[in-house]
C-alpha positions as semicolon CSV with decimal commas, in nm:
position;residue;x (nm);y (nm);z (nm)
1;M;-2,098;1,693;2,535
2;E;-2,381;1,568;2,315
3;Q;-2,124;1,476;2,051
4;N;-1,920;1,272;2,298
5;N;-2,228;1,095;2,430
6;N;-2,337;1,011;2,079
7;R;-1,997;0,866;1,999
8;R;-2,000;0,649;2,311
9;R;-2,346;0,520;2,227
10;G;-2,259;0,447;1,868
11;F;-1,910;0,293;1,864
12;R;-1,861;0,063;2,160
13;G;-2,161;-0,152;2,226
14;G;-2,154;-0,470;2,429
15;K;-1,904;-0,740;2,345
16;G;-2,016;-0,930;2,039
17;K;-2,296;-0,689;1,947
18;P;-2,288;-0,482;1,627
19;R;-2,262;-0,112;1,689
20;S;-2,511;0,119;1,526
21;A;-2,395;0,379;1,277
22;P;-2,273;0,680;1,480
23;F;-2,353;0,949;1,227
24;S;-2,723;0,882;1,161
25;G;-3,058;0,830;1,329
26;A;-3,124;0,947;1,684
27;A;-2,756;1,021;1,737
28;N;-2,791;1,313;1,497
29;E;-3,112;1,459;1,636
30;G;-3,096;1,838;1,625
31;R;-2,815;1,849;1,368
32;R;-2,848;1,998;1,024
33;A;-2,987;1,727;0,797
34;P;-2,801;1,683;0,469
35;A;-2,987;1,732;0,144
36;R;-3,157;1,418;0,022
37;D;-3,029;1,264;-0,300
38;P;-3,209;1,025;-0,535
39;L;-3,203;0,671;-0,408
40;P;-2,890;0,499;-0,543
41;T;-2,901;0,166;-0,721
42;G;-2,649;-0,113;-0,770
43;P;-2,453;-0,353;-0,551
44;F;-2,272;-0,081;-0,353
45;A;-2,601;0,099;-0,288
46;D;-2,750;-0,229;-0,168
47;M;-2,472;-0,242;0,092
48;G;-2,569;0,104;0,220
49;I;-2,322;0,332;0,039
50;D;-2,430;0,699;0,009
51;A;-2,588;0,810;-0,320
52;R;-2,328;1,077;-0,403
53;I;-2,040;0,842;-0,328
54;N;-2,211;0,569;-0,527
55;A;-2,238;0,804;-0,825
56;N;-1,869;0,891;-0,799
57;I;-1,748;0,531;-0,795
58;A;-1,984;0,444;-1,081
59;A;-1,822;0,721;-1,286
60;M;-1,484;0,567;-1,195
61;G;-1,598;0,233;-1,335
62;L;-1,638;0,066;-0,995
63;N;-1,963;-0,118;-1,052
64;K;-1,888;-0,466;-0,920
65;P;-1,752;-0,517;-0,568
66;T;-1,434;-0,720;-0,528
67;P;-1,440;-1,012;-0,282
68;I;-1,284;-0,807;0,000
69;Q;-1,537;-0,530;-0,060
70;S;-1,833;-0,769;-0,063
71;Q;-1,721;-0,928;0,264
72;A;-1,602;-0,620;0,452
73;I;-1,843;-0,338;0,363
74;P;-2,159;-0,486;0,523
75;S;-1,975;-0,546;0,851
76;V;-1,827;-0,195;0,845
77;V;-2,171;-0,046;0,779
78;E;-2,299;-0,238;1,084
79;G;-2,030;-0,072;1,295
80;R;-1,817;-0,381;1,356
81;D;-1,441;-0,387;1,388
82;V;-1,289;-0,577;1,095
83;L;-0,965;-0,775;1,058
84;G;-0,905;-0,813;0,686
85;L;-0,646;-1,042;0,528
86;A;-0,590;-0,954;0,164
87;Q;-0,308;-0,878;-0,074
88;T;-0,253;-0,536;-0,228
89;G;-0,457;-0,471;-0,539
90;T;-0,771;-0,640;-0,405
91;G;-0,968;-0,320;-0,350
92;K;-0,908;-0,261;0,021
93;T;-0,919;0,120;-0,005
94;A;-1,277;0,111;-0,129
95;A;-1,360;-0,161;0,126
96;F;-1,289;0,075;0,414
97;G;-1,322;0,411;0,238
98;L;-1,674;0,386;0,100
99;P;-1,853;0,299;0,428
100;M;-1,632;0,544;0,617
101;L;-1,730;0,832;0,388
102;T;-2,093;0,724;0,399
103;R;-2,087;0,773;0,777
104;L;-1,889;1,095;0,776
105;I;-2,108;1,258;0,514
106;K;-2,404;1,242;0,754
107;F;-2,225;1,417;1,038
108;G;-2,369;1,757;0,948
109;K;-2,102;2,000;1,067
110;K;-1,736;2,085;1,028
111;P;-1,474;1,916;1,246
112;D;-1,331;2,110;1,539
113;P;-0,986;2,273;1,506
114;K;-0,692;2,032;1,510
115;T;-0,922;1,728;1,514
116;C;-0,989;1,451;1,266
117;R;-1,294;1,228;1,261
118;A;-1,126;0,945;1,073
119;L;-0,761;0,841;1,080
120;I;-0,599;0,617;0,821
121;L;-0,246;0,495;0,894
122;A;-0,023;0,367;0,613
123;P;0,340;0,245;0,624
124;T;0,481;0,445;0,331
125;R;0,444;0,787;0,175
126;E;0,347;0,630;-0,157
127;L;0,065;0,425;-0,006
128;A;-0,059;0,726;0,193
129;T;-0,064;0,931;-0,127
130;Q;-0,251;0,659;-0,315
131;I;-0,512;0,632;-0,039
132;A;-0,558;1,010;-0,028
133;T;-0,607;1,021;-0,404
134;N;-0,876;0,753;-0,388
135;I;-1,055;0,907;-0,088
136;D;-1,070;1,244;-0,265
137;A;-1,214;1,079;-0,576
138;Y;-1,478;0,889;-0,378
139;A;-1,579;1,206;-0,187
140;E;-1,585;1,449;-0,481
141;G;-1,882;1,685;-0,458
142;T;-1,942;1,616;-0,087
143;P;-1,848;1,829;0,216
144;I;-1,585;1,572;0,322
145;R;-1,227;1,699;0,324
146;S;-0,921;1,481;0,363
147;Y;-0,557;1,565;0,424
148;R;-0,237;1,363;0,396
149;V;0,062;1,405;0,629
150;V;0,390;1,224;0,558
151;G;0,757;1,273;0,625
152;G;0,973;1,462;0,377
153;A;0,720;1,746;0,352
154;S;0,698;2,071;0,549
155;I;0,567;1,999;0,898
156;N;0,485;2,369;0,942
157;V;0,253;2,360;0,641
158;Q;0,092;2,045;0,779
159;T;0,048;2,204;1,121
160;E;-0,121;2,510;0,970
161;R;-0,363;2,296;0,767
162;L;-0,452;2,074;1,064
163;S;-0,531;2,379;1,274
164;R;-0,862;2,400;1,086
165;G;-0,950;2,035;1,144
166;V;-1,012;1,766;0,880
167;D;-1,267;1,494;0,826
168;V;-1,017;1,230;0,714
169;L;-0,647;1,232;0,804
170;I;-0,419;0,996;0,612
171;A;-0,080;0,964;0,781
172;T;0,237;0,766;0,817
173;P;0,297;0,675;1,184
174;G;0,627;0,860;1,218
175;R;0,497;1,194;1,095
176;L;0,177;1,157;1,299
177;I;0,385;1,111;1,616
178;D;0,579;1,428;1,526
179;L;0,255;1,623;1,492
180;I;0,115;1,481;1,816
181;E;0,428;1,586;2,004
182;R;0,389;1,938;1,863
183;R;0,026;1,938;1,979
184;A;-0,071;2,005;1,619
185;V;-0,334;1,730;1,606
186;D;-0,596;1,615;1,857
187;L;-0,720;1,255;1,827
188;S;-0,980;1,279;2,103
189;Q;-1,263;1,297;1,846
190;T;-1,133;1,026;1,614
191;T;-1,416;0,776;1,585
192;Y;-1,297;0,579;1,284
193;L;-0,952;0,422;1,249
194;V;-0,793;0,224;0,966
195;L;-0,454;0,050;0,975
196;D;-0,368;-0,040;0,616
197;E;-0,084;-0,283;0,531
198;A;-0,030;-0,333;0,904
199;D;0,222;-0,612;0,855
200;Q;0,452;-0,377;0,662
201;M;0,424;-0,120;0,941
202;L;0,556;-0,388;1,175
203;D;0,828;-0,491;0,928
204;I;0,972;-0,139;0,913
205;G;0,969;-0,083;1,287
206;F;0,653;0,116;1,357
207;I;0,529;-0,105;1,642
208;H;0,632;0,146;1,912
209;A;0,468;0,434;1,726
210;L;0,150;0,228;1,685
211;R;0,142;0,147;2,057
212;K;0,179;0,516;2,141
213;I;-0,099;0,616;1,902
214;A;-0,327;0,346;2,046
215;R;-0,297;0,497;2,395
216;I;-0,408;0,839;2,266
217;L;-0,712;0,730;2,066
218;P;-1,056;0,719;2,233
219;R;-1,193;0,377;2,322
220;D;-1,522;0,457;2,153
221;R;-1,422;0,410;1,793
222;Q;-1,453;0,169;1,505
223;T;-1,128;0,011;1,389
224;L;-1,037;-0,171;1,069
225;L;-0,705;-0,350;1,034
226;F;-0,589;-0,481;0,697
227;S;-0,283;-0,698;0,646
228;A;-0,143;-0,925;0,379
229;T;0,021;-1,159;0,632
230;M;-0,028;-1,247;1,000
231;P;0,310;-1,240;1,180
232;K;0,318;-1,298;1,556
233;L;0,324;-0,928;1,640
234;M;0,004;-0,888;1,442
235;S;-0,190;-1,073;1,710
236;E;-0,070;-0,822;1,969
237;L;-0,159;-0,535;1,738
238;A;-0,505;-0,678;1,673
239;D;-0,568;-0,729;2,045
240;T;-0,459;-0,371;2,115
241;Y;-0,671;-0,204;1,850
242;L;-0,970;-0,429;1,778
243;T;-1,274;-0,532;1,980
244;D;-1,459;-0,849;1,881
245;P;-1,362;-0,811;1,515
246;I;-1,519;-0,976;1,214
247;K;-1,246;-1,158;1,020
248;V;-1,254;-1,152;0,641
249;A;-0,993;-1,312;0,417
250;V;-0,948;-1,320;0,039
251;N;-0,650;-1,418;-0,176
252;P;-0,466;-1,622;0,091
253;P;-0,128;-1,471;0,189
254;G;0,152;-1,570;-0,046
255;Q;-0,062;-1,615;-0,356
256;A;-0,011;-1,392;-0,656
257;A;-0,288;-1,266;-0,881
258;K;-0,382;-1,519;-1,149
259;K;-0,354;-1,264;-1,431
260;I;0,021;-1,222;-1,375
261;D;0,243;-1,437;-1,597
262;Q;0,550;-1,514;-1,386
263;G;0,894;-1,631;-1,492
264;V;1,248;-1,660;-1,359
265;H;1,561;-1,596;-1,564
266;F;1,883;-1,738;-1,419
267;V;2,170;-1,500;-1,485
268;N;2,508;-1,409;-1,346
269;Q;2,488;-1,105;-1,117
270;G;2,721;-0,901;-1,337
271;D;2,501;-0,959;-1,645
272;K;2,173;-0,845;-1,490
273;A;2,184;-0,490;-1,624
274;T;2,249;-0,611;-1,978
275;L;1,965;-0,862;-1,952
276;L;1,726;-0,600;-1,814
277;A;1,803;-0,363;-2,099
278;E;1,723;-0,638;-2,348
279;Y;1,389;-0,711;-2,186
280;L;1,299;-0,342;-2,175
281;S;1,395;-0,300;-2,542
282;K;1,148;-0,573;-2,639
283;H;0,856;-0,369;-2,503
284;P;0,905;-0,005;-2,607
285;G;0,641;0,233;-2,482
286;E;0,512;-0,005;-2,213
287;L;0,545;0,086;-1,846
288;A;0,779;-0,129;-1,640
289;M;0,877;-0,132;-1,272
290;V;1,217;-0,262;-1,167
291;F;1,273;-0,362;-0,804
292;G;1,616;-0,358;-0,644
293;R;1,728;-0,435;-0,291
294;T;1,917;-0,123;-0,189
295;K;1,886;0,253;-0,234
296;H;2,238;0,279;-0,371
297;G;2,185;-0,007;-0,614
298;C;1,860;0,138;-0,746
299;E;2,010;0,482;-0,798
300;K;2,311;0,337;-0,977
301;L;2,093;0,121;-1,200
302;S;1,859;0,406;-1,293
303;K;2,151;0,627;-1,398
304;L;2,296;0,345;-1,607
305;L;1,962;0,284;-1,784
306;E;1,929;0,657;-1,847
307;K;2,278;0,659;-2,000
308;W;2,169;0,376;-2,226
309;G;1,877;0,585;-2,355
310;F;1,582;0,468;-2,146
311;A;1,331;0,714;-1,998
312;V;1,375;0,619;-1,633
313;A;1,312;0,750;-1,282
314;A;1,397;0,613;-0,937
315;I;1,218;0,598;-0,602
316;H;1,390;0,506;-0,277
317;G;1,444;0,627;0,078
318;N;1,717;0,877;-0,015
319;K;1,480;1,073;-0,237
320;S;1,289;1,368;-0,096
321;Q;0,911;1,359;-0,090
322;G;0,897;1,607;-0,376
323;Q;1,136;1,399;-0,586
324;R;0,935;1,084;-0,522
325;E;0,606;1,249;-0,614
326;R;0,748;1,401;-0,932
327;A;0,896;1,064;-1,032
328;L;0,562;0,891;-0,979
329;Q;0,369;1,156;-1,169
330;A;0,607;1,138;-1,465
331;F;0,567;0,759;-1,463
332;R;0,187;0,781;-1,451
333;D;0,185;1,035;-1,732
334;G;0,410;0,817;-1,948
335;E;0,692;1,069;-1,954
336;T;0,912;0,792;-1,817
337;Q;0,855;0,427;-1,903
338;V;1,079;0,266;-1,639
339;L;1,055;0,314;-1,262
340;V;1,340;0,168;-1,054
341;A;1,244;0,130;-0,689
342;T;1,314;-0,035;-0,357
343;D;1,034;-0,199;-0,159
344;V;0,897;0,145;-0,063
345;A;0,704;0,113;-0,391
346;A;0,605;-0,252;-0,345
347;R;0,267;-0,162;-0,196
348;G;0,011;0,107;-0,260
349;L;0,102;0,208;-0,614
350;D;-0,208;0,162;-0,827
351;I;-0,101;0,232;-1,185
352;P;-0,302;-0,002;-1,409
353;Q;-0,082;0,073;-1,713
354;V;0,217;-0,109;-1,557
355;A;0,266;-0,403;-1,793
356;H;0,591;-0,549;-1,660
357;V;0,762;-0,598;-1,326
358;Y;1,126;-0,703;-1,308
359;N;1,273;-0,829;-0,983
360;Y;1,628;-0,718;-1,051
361;D;1,723;-0,835;-0,701
362;L;1,511;-1,095;-0,526
363;P;1,362;-0,966;-0,199
364;N;1,493;-1,074;0,139
365;V;1,138;-1,130;0,265
366;P;0,957;-1,388;0,046
367;E;0,616;-1,223;0,090
368;N;0,749;-0,901;-0,063
369;Y;0,781;-1,080;-0,396
370;V;0,401;-1,105;-0,421
371;H;0,362;-0,739;-0,327
372;R;0,615;-0,635;-0,590
373;I;0,462;-0,825;-0,879
374;G;0,120;-0,704;-0,767
375;R;0,206;-0,368;-0,924
376;T;0,111;-0,524;-1,258
377;G;-0,198;-0,720;-1,362
378;R;-0,426;-0,459;-1,204
379;A;-0,776;-0,340;-1,296
380;G;-0,850;-0,664;-1,479
381;R;-0,544;-0,639;-1,704
382;D;-0,284;-0,903;-1,774
383;G;0,064;-0,854;-1,636
384;N;0,413;-0,998;-1,669
385;A;0,670;-1,048;-1,395
386;I;1,028;-1,168;-1,449
387;A;1,266;-1,245;-1,164
388;F;1,641;-1,228;-1,227
389;C;1,808;-1,494;-1,016
390;A;2,185;-1,494;-0,966
391;P;2,359;-1,804;-0,826
392;A;2,376;-1,645;-0,482
393;E;1,998;-1,581;-0,483
394;V;1,871;-1,935;-0,540
395;G;1,793;-1,963;-0,169
396;E;1,568;-1,656;-0,190
397;L;1,396;-1,801;-0,499
398;R;1,321;-2,131;-0,325
399;A;1,187;-1,943;-0,021
400;I;0,953;-1,745;-0,249
401;E;0,828;-2,063;-0,414
402;R;0,765;-2,225;-0,074
403;A;0,571;-1,918;0,042
404;M;0,354;-1,926;-0,274
405;K;0,327;-2,307;-0,266
406;S;0,410;-2,316;-0,636
407;S;0,714;-2,306;-0,859
408;I;0,801;-2,023;-1,099
409;R;0,862;-2,137;-1,455
410;V;1,208;-2,089;-1,599
411;V;1,216;-1,853;-1,898
412;G;1,591;-1,826;-1,944
413;G;1,928;-1,946;-1,823
414;E;1,986;-2,258;-1,616
415;A;1,965;-2,302;-1,242
416;P;2,307;-2,336;-1,075
417;T;2,390;-2,686;-0,959
418;G;2,481;-2,771;-0,602
419;P;2,288;-2,794;-0,276
420;I;2,097;-2,498;-0,134
421;P;2,056;-2,508;0,246
422;S;1,691;-2,580;0,321
423;G;1,507;-2,288;0,479
424;Q;1,813;-2,064;0,474
425;P;1,871;-1,759;0,257
426;S;2,158;-1,732;0,016
427;R;2,469;-1,539;0,105
428;G;2,516;-1,183;-0,008
429;R;2,194;-1,028;0,118
430;G;2,185;-0,654;0,137
431;K;2,474;-0,587;-0,100
432;P;2,417;-0,329;-0,372
433;A;2,318;-0,458;-0,711
434;N;2,598;-0,497;-0,963
435;T;2,488;-0,294;-1,261
436;G;2,760;-0,415;-1,489
437;G;2,952;-0,192;-1,727
438;N;2,853;0,134;-1,892
439;K;2,829;0,000;-2,246
440;R;2,480;-0,038;-2,394
441;P;2,420;-0,413;-2,451
442;T;2,397;-0,537;-2,808
443;R;2,343;-0,910;-2,757
444;R;2,180;-1,146;-2,510
445;P;2,406;-1,281;-2,235
446;S;2,509;-1,642;-2,253
447;R;2,256;-1,888;-2,113
448;K;2,524;-2,130;-2,006
449;P;2,528;-2,215;-1,636
450;Q;2,739;-1,976;-1,436
451;G;3,006;-2,151;-1,241
452;S;3,094;-1,872;-1,000
453;R;2,934;-1,570;-0,846
454;A;3,019;-1,232;-0,992
455;K;3,147;-0,969;-0,756
456;S;2,888;-0,716;-0,651
């Protein structure tokens, strides 16, 4: 009962008033006090981050807060709800993870069975995995324990692990609903909630799951919602989950990182595979991500590149969780240099060594272009992004340029002539990529304008 009273006092103050930290001060009277550490120093310490966590991030090379971290962390430490608008790769995980762990580390006792004190929701398995990896690194050497639950993995194993309770639960909405229906997880003690990449959760149809989860969570909680864009449904989501939030915004939606050198190469659809192989051959040993539109197209392309001698792996919705994790690990370790993926890998993959991103098929949603190319140019490094544009994709290209409010320089080929309907996508969306023939290319495709669309 004392715990519930403390949570009510700490997390939902009056409208417009900052809420005090729920895991410290009078709210913890009578609990086991954690051992005192030397006073931390540095910008993160100045914002109130715990000494042990501060030491961990310093060892990781995180010494200077990014703009989203500088703006969000003080408000989170104060106990305010936060609505953050920022692209992937801006440091959002640390922005919500560091103050969250700082609070949890002061709690002083283990969580009850089946409960979690903090819940982080992510749209994809890959993003959930990336968040879990970072949270574990931040919390190393502390009593905090996190656990990730996603589809494609054994739900019985997840149920058994949750029976002991966890401090931080990282989950995709679909799998969390499955566990709730099995009564394997109890959210009644969840006092800290994060919705990461919320706009993508809406894009892939999780709105009903999010509404159901919202009804189960206690009112007395602190909620952080991060999104790269603000579609109409986002306002409903924000109203449902947030109370008097502080709004922080960095890297306005639609803008790509300045360290990414972008280009577009106009090419006939049937010549894309040959052109891709030539680009990849120019940069041996460098990691490259290739984005396609469909699962079938990505699988077909990866097998063709493998036949041509490239070390390649593929990630898409038809792969099991184990296959996806093994593919990612091999890519991180450099065992494969090329990763072919659908948009499931467009967010959340933080692999600084990725030097090149190739948009083999232009995305249907213009904003996804920025998320895709954001897989390169990370951790202060330069990156390169080339978009392959077939005649039927010029509409998608123009939509991307309008969303970014800038044009992409032409690095090869010539734009097809003829009018493109303003504000309308090109025909042929959703069709599998044409990966051309099975013969390894030996010369660059012609740069002459293509007069007709190749069959796909």
